[in-house]
mmCIF file of C-alpha atoms in Angstrom:
data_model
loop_
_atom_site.group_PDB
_atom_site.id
_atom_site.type_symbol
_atom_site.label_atom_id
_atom_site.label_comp_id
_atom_site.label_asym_id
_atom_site.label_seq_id
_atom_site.Cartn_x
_atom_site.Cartn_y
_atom_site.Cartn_z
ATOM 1 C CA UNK A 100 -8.571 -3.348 -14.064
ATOM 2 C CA UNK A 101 -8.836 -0.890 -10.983
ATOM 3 C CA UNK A 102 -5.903 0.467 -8.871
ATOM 4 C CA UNK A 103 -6.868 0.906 -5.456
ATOM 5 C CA UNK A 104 -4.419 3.302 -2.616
ATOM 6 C CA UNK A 105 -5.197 5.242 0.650
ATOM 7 C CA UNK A 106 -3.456 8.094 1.782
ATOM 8 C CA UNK A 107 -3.416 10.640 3.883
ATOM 9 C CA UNK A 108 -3.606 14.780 2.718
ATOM 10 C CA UNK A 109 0.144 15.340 3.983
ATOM 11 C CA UNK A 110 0.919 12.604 1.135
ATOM 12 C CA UNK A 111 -0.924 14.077 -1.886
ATOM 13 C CA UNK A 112 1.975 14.429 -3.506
ATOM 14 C CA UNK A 113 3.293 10.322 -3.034
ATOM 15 C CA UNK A 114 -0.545 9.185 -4.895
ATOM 16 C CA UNK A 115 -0.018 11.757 -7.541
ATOM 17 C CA UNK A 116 3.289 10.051 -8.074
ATOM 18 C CA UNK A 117 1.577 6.238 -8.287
ATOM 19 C CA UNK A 118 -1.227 7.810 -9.938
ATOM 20 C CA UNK A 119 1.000 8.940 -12.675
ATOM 21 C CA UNK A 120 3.409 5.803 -12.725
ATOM 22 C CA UNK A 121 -0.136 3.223 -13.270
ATOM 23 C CA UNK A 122 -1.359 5.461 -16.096
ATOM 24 C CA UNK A 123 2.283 5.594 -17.979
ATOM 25 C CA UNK A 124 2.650 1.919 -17.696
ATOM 26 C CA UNK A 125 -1.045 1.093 -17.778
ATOM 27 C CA UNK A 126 -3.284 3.250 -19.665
ATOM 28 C CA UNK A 127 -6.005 1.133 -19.401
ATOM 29 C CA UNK A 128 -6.628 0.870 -15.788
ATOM 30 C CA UNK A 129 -8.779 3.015 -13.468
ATOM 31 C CA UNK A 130 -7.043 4.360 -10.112
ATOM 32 C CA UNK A 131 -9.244 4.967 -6.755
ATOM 33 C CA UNK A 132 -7.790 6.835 -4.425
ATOM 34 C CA UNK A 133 -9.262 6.898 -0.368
ATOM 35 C CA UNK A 134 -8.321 9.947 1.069
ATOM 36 C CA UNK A 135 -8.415 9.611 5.472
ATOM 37 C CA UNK A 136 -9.460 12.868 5.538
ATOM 38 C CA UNK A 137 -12.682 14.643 6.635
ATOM 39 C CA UNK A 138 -12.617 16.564 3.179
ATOM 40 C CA UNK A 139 -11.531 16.046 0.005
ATOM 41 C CA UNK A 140 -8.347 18.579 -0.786
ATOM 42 C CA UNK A 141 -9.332 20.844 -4.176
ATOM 43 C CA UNK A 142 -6.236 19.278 -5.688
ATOM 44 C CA UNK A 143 -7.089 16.075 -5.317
ATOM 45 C CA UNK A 144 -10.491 16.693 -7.112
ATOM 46 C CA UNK A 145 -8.453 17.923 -10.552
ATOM 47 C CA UNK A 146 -5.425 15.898 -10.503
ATOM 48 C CA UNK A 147 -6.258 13.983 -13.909
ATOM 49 C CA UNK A 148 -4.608 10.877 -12.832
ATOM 50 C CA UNK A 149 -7.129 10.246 -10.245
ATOM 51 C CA UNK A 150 -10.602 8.505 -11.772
ATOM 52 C CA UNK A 151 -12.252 8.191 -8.527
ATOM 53 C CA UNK A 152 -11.565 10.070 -5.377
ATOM 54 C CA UNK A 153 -13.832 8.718 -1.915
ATOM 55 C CA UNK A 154 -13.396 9.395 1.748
ATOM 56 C CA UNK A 155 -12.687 7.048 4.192
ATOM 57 C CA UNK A 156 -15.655 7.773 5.821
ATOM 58 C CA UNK A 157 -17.476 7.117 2.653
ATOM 59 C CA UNK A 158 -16.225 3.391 2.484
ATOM 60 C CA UNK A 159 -19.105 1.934 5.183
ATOM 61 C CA UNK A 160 -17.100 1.477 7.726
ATOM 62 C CA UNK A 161 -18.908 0.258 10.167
ATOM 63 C CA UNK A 162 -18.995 3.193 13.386
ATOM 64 C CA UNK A 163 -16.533 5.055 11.240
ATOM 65 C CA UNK A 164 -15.474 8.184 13.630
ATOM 66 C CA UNK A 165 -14.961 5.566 16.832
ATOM 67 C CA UNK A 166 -12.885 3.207 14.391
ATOM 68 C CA UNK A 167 -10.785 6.188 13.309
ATOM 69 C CA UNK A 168 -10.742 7.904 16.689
ATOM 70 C CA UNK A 169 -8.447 4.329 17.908
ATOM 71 C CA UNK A 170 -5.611 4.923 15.147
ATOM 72 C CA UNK A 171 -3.063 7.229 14.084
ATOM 73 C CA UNK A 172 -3.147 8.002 10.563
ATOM 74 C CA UNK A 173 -0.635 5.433 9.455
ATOM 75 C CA UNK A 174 -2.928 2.501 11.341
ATOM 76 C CA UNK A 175 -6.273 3.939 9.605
ATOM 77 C CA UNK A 176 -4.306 3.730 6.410
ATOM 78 C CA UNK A 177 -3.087 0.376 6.434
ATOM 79 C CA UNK A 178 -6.361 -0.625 8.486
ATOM 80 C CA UNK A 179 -8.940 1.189 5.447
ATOM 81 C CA UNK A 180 -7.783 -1.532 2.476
ATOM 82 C CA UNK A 181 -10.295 -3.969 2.834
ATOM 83 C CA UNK A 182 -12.393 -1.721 2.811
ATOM 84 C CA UNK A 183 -11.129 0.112 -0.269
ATOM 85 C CA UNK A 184 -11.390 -3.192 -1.597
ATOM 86 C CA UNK A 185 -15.233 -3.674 -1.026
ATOM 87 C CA UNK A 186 -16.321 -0.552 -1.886
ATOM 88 C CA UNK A 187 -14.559 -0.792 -5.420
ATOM 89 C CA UNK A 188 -16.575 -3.725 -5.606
ATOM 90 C CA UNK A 189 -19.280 -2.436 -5.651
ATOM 91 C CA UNK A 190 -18.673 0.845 -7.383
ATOM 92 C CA UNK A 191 -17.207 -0.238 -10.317
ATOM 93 C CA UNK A 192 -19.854 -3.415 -10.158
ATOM 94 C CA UNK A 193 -18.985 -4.470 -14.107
ATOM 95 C CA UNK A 194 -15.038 -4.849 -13.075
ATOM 96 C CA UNK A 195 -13.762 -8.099 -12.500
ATOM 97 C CA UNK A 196 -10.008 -7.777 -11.292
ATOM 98 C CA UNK A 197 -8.652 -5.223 -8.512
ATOM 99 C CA UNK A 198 -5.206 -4.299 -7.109
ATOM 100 C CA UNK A 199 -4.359 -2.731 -4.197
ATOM 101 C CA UNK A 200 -0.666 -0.704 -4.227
ATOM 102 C CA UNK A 201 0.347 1.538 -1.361
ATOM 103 C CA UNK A 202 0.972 5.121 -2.564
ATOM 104 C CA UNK A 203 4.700 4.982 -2.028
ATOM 105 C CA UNK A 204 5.174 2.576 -4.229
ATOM 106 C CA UNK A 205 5.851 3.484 -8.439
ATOM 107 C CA UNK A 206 5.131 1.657 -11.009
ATOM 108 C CA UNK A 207 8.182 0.882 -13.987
ATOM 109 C CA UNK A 208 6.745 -1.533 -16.002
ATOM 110 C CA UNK A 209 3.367 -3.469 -17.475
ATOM 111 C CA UNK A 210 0.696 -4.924 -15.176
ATOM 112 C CA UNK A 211 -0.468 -7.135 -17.515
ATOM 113 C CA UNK A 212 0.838 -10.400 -15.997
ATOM 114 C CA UNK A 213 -0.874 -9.628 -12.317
ATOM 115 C CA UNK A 214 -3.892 -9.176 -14.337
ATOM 116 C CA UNK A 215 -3.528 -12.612 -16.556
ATOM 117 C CA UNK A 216 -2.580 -14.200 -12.931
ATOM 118 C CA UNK A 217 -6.081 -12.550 -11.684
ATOM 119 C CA UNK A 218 -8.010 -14.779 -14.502
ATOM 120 C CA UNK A 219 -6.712 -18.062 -12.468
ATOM 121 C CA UNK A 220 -6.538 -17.061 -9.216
ATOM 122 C CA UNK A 221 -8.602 -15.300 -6.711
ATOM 123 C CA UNK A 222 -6.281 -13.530 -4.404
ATOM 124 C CA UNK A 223 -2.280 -12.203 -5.193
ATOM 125 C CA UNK A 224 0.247 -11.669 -2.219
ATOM 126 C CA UNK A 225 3.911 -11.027 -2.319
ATOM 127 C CA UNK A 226 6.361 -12.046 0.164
ATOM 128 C CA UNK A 227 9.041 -9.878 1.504
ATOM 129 C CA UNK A 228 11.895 -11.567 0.207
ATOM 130 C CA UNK A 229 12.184 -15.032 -2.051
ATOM 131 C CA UNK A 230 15.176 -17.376 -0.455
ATOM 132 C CA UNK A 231 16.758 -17.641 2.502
ATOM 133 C CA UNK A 232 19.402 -14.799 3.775
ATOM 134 C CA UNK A 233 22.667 -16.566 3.607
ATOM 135 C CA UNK A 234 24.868 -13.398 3.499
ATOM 136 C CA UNK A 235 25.263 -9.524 6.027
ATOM 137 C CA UNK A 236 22.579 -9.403 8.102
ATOM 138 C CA UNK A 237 21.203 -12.549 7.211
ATOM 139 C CA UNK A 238 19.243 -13.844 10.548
ATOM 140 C CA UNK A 239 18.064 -10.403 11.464
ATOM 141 C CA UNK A 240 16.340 -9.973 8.360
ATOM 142 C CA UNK A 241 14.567 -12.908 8.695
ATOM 143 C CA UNK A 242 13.566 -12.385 12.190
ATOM 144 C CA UNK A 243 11.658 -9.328 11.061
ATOM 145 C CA UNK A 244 9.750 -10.920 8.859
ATOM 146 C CA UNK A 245 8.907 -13.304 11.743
ATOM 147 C CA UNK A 246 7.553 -10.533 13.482
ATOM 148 C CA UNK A 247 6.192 -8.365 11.088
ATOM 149 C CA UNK A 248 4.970 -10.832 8.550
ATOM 150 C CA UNK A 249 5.875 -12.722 5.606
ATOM 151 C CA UNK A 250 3.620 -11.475 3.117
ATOM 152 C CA UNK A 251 3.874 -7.177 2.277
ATOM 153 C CA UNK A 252 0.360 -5.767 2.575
ATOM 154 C CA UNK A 253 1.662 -2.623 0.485
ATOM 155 C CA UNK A 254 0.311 -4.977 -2.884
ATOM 156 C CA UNK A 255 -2.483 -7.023 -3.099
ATOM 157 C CA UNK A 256 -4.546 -8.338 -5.947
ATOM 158 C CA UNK A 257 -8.339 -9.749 -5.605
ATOM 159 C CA UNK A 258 -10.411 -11.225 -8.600
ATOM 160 C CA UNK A 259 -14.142 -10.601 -7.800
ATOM 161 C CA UNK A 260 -15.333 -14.132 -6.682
ATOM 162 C CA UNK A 261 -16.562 -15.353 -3.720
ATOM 163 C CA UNK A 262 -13.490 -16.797 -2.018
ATOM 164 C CA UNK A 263 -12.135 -12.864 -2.123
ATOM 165 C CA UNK A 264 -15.041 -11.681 -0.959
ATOM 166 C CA UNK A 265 -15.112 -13.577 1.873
ATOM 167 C CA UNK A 266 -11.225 -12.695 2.386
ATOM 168 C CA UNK A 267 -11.786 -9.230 2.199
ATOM 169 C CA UNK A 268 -14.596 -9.577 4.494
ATOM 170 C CA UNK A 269 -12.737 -11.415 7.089
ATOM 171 C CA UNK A 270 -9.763 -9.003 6.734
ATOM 172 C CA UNK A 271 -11.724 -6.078 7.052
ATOM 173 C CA UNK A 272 -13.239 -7.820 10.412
ATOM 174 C CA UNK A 273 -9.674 -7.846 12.140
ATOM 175 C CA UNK A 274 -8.334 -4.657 11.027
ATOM 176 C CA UNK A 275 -11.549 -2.492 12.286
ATOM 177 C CA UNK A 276 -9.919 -3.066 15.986
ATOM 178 C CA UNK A 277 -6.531 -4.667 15.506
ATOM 179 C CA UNK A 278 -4.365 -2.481 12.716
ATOM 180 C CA UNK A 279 -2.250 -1.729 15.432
ATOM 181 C CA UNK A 280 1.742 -2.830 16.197
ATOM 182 C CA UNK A 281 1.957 -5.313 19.244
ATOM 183 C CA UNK A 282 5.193 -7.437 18.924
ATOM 184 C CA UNK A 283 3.056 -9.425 22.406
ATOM 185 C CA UNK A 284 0.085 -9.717 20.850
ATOM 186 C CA UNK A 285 1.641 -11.247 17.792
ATOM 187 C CA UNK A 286 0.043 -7.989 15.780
ATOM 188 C CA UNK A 287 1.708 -6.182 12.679
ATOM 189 C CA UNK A 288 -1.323 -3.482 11.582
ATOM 190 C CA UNK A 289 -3.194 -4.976 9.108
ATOM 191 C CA UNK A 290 -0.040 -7.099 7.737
ATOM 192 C CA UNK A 291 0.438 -9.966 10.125
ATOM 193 C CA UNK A 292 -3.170 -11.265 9.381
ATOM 194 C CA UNK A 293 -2.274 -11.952 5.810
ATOM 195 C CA UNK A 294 0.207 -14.953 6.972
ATOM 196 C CA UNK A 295 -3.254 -16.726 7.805
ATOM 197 C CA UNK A 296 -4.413 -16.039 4.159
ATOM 198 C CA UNK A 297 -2.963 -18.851 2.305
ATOM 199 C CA UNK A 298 -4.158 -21.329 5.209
ATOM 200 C CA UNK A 299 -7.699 -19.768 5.323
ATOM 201 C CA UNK A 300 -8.807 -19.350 1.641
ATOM 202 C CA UNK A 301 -8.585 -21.122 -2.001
ATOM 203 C CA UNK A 302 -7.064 -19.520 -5.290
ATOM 204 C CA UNK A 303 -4.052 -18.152 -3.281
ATOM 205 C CA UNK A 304 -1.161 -17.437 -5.194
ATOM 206 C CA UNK A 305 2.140 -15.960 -4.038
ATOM 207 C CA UNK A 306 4.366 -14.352 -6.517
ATOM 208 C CA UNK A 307 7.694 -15.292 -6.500
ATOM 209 C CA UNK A 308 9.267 -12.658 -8.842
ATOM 210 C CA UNK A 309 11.842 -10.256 -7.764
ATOM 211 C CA UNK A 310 10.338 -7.717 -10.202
ATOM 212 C CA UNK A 311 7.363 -6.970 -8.117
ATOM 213 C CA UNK A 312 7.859 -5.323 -4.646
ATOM 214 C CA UNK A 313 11.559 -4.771 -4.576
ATOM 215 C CA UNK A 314 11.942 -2.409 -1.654
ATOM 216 C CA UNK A 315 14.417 -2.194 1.722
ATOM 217 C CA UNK A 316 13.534 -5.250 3.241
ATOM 218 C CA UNK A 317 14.691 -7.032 -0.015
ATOM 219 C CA UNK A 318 17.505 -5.203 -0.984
ATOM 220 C CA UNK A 319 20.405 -7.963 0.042
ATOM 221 C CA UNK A 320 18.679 -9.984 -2.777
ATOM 222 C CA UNK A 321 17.611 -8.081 -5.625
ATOM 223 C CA UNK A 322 20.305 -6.219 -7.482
ATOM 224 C CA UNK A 323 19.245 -2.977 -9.387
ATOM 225 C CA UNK A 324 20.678 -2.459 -13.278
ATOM 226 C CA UNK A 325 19.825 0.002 -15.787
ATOM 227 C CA UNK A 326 19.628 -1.776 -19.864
ATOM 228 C CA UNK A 327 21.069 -0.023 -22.725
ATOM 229 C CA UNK A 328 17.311 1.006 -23.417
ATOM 230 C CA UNK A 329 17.072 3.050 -19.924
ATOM 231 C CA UNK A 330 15.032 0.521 -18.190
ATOM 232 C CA UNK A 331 15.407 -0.340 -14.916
ATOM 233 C CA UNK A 332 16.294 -4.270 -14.260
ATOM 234 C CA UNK A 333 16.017 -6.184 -11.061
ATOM 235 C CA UNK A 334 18.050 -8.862 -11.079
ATOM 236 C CA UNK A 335 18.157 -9.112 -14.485
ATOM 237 C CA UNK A 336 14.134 -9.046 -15.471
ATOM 238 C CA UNK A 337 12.446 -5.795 -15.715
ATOM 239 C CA UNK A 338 11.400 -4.050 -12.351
ATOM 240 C CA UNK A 339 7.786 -3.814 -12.150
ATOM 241 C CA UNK A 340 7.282 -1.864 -9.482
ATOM 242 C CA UNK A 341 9.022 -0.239 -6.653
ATOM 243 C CA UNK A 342 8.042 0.477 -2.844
ATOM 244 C CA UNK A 343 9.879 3.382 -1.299
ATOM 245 C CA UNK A 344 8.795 2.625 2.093
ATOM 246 C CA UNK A 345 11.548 4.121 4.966
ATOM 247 C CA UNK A 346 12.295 6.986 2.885
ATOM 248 C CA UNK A 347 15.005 8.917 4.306
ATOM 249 C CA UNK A 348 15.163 6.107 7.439
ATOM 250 C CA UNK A 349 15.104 1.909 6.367
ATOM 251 C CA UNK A 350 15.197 2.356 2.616
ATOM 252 C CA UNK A 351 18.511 4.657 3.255
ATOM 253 C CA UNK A 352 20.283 2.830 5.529
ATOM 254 C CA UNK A 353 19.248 -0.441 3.295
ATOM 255 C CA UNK A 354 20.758 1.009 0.465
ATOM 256 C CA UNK A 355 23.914 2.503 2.998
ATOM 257 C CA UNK A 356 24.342 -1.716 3.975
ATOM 258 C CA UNK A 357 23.348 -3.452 0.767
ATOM 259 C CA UNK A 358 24.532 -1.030 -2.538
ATOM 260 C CA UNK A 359 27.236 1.218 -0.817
ATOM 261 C CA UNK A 360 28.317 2.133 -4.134
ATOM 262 C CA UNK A 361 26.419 4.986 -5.044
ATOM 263 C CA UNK A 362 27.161 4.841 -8.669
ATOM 264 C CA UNK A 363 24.359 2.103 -8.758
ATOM 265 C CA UNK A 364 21.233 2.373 -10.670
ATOM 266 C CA UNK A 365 18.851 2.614 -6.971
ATOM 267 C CA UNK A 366 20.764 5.774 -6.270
ATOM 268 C CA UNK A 367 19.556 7.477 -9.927
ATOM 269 C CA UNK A 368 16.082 5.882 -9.711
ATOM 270 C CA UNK A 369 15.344 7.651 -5.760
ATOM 271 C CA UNK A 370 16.693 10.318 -6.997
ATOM 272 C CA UNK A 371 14.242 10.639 -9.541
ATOM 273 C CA UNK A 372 11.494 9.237 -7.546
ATOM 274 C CA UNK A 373 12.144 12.384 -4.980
ATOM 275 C CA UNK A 374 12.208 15.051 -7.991
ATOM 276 C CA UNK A 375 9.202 13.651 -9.217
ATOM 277 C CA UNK A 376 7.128 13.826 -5.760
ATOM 278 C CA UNK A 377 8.879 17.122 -5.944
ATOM 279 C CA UNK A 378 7.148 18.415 -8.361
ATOM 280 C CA UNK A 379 3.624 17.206 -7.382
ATOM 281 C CA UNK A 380 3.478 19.476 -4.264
ATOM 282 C CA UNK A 381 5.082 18.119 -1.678
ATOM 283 C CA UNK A 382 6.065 20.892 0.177
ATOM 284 C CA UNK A 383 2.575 22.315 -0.432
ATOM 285 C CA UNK A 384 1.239 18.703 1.050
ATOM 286 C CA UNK A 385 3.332 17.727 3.694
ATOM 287 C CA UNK A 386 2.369 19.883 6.521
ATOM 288 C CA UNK A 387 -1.222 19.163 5.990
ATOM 289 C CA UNK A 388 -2.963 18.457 9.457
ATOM 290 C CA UNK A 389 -4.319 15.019 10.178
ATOM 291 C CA UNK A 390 -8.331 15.801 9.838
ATOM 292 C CA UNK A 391 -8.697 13.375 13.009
ATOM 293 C CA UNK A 392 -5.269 14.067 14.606
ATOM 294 C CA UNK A 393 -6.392 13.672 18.476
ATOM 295 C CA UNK A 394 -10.308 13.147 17.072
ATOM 296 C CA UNK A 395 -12.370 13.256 20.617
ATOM 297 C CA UNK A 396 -15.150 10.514 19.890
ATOM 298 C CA UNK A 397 -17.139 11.325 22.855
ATOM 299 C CA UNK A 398 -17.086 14.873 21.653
ATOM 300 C CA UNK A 399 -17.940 14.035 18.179
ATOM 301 C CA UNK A 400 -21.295 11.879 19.835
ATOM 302 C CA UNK A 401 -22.275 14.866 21.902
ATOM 303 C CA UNK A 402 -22.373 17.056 19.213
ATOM 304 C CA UNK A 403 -24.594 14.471 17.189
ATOM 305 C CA UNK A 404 -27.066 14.165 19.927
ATOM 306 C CA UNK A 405 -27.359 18.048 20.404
ATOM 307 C CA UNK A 406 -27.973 18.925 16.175
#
């Protein structure tokens, strides 16, 4: 199976982390990482948990410098996945199954039940949360998720057939020039558009397990424990993986409303999860410029037309 994330240089550090956290729990899977930058960092070439490294520019994106010269680095991200998606495709052509994890998420358990769920069904989605809210909060919450979306585009498995195909084709089609946030449009980046998937294409299926995609926006629902065996358990099953999007904003204040008590198991685990990013470089990462941080298109053409 192949792990798919995007990231920018200034998060080196957060894909060496999910890099890692697939190949501990996962040994058998492959992990493609897209870089949005104009060059590939050094470290990013030897970091052994890395099996495939490719620019964003590399993907075929169609017009690549004017679609990157509309979006910020966090739109290009999100808008890149389909794209990821395709050009695993076809890069590892022999591979049948495919998942897609942002890299601030970490992995704490087996993948091997998304991957039996990939031999009956063609695309995976998770929701943000699994009930309705019914305690602090409770309307707001789900207003978000009105806005925002009801399915997290930080996962995301595909089986190669043609139904994905055709999704990922379709996706990439909207994101190229509307992975933007416009509460009046109706847009989300690329996540609103997957709220159409389950109407638009067959072999949906949306997981409804706490133990994948626990993150802030779920928080009011899914407790965190720790076993006597030093595993970390989300409401009561073992967590599969965890998405630390909002750190130091959302995810805090989450945990601030939801698990005050900061004897509780989330508190150890980000603690960890900072430590380890830690020690992958981030200080050495973070200030990284943007390669196409105020990219002049018009600029970029000239200069074609005059080599």
């Amino acid at each position: 199976m192949i792990v798919c994330s995007v990231a920018g240089g200034n998060h080196l550090s957060i894909a060496k982390v999910l890099a890692k956290s697939v190949k501990d729990n996962a040994k058998h899977c492959k992990l493609v990482l897209c870089l949005v930058e104009e060059d590939i960092h050094p470290d990013a070439k030897k970091f052994e948990g890395f099996d495939h490294v490719v620019l964003a520019k590399d993907l075929g994106v169609p017009n690549f410098y004017k679609f990157v010269a509309k979006y910020n680095l966090y739109e290009a991200a999100c808008a890149l996945k389909p794209y990821l998606l395709q050009y695993a495709f076809e890069y590892y052509g022999k591979e049948e199954k495919f998942l897609y994890l942002d890299s601030d998420l970490c992995v704490y358990g087996s993948l091997d039940h998304l991957e039996a769920l990939l031999e009956d069904h063609s695309i995976l989605l998770t929701p943000h949360r699994l009930e309705p809210q019914e305690i602090l909060n409770s309307i707001d919450e789900e207003i978000v998720n009105l806005k925002d979306g009801v399915y997290q585009a930080g996962f995301f498995g595909v089986r190669r057939t043609a139904e994905s195909a055709k999704f990922l084709a379709w996706w990439a089609d909207r994101n190229k020039d509307y992975s933007y946030a416009d509460p009046n449009e109706g847009l989300f980046l690329d996540q609103k558009w997957l709220d159409l998937v389950p109407c638009f294409f067959d072999g949906v299926h949306v997981i409804q397990d706490p133990a994948y995609n626990m993150a802030s926006w779920n928080l009011s629902q899914r407790k965190l424990t720790l076993s006597d065996k030093n595993q970390y358990l989300v409401n009561g099953k073992p967590l599969v993986f965890f998405h630390y999007s909002g750190m130091g904003k959302w995810l805090d204040n989450s945990m601030r409303l939801h698990v005050p008590d900061q004897s509780n198991a989330i508190y150890r685990m980000v603690n960890d999860y900072v430590l380890a990013y830690t020690k992958m470089g981030y200080h050495k990462y973070i200030d990284i410029p943007w390669s196409y941080e105020n990219f002049d298109y018009e600029r970029h053409l000239m200069k074609q037309w005059l080599r």
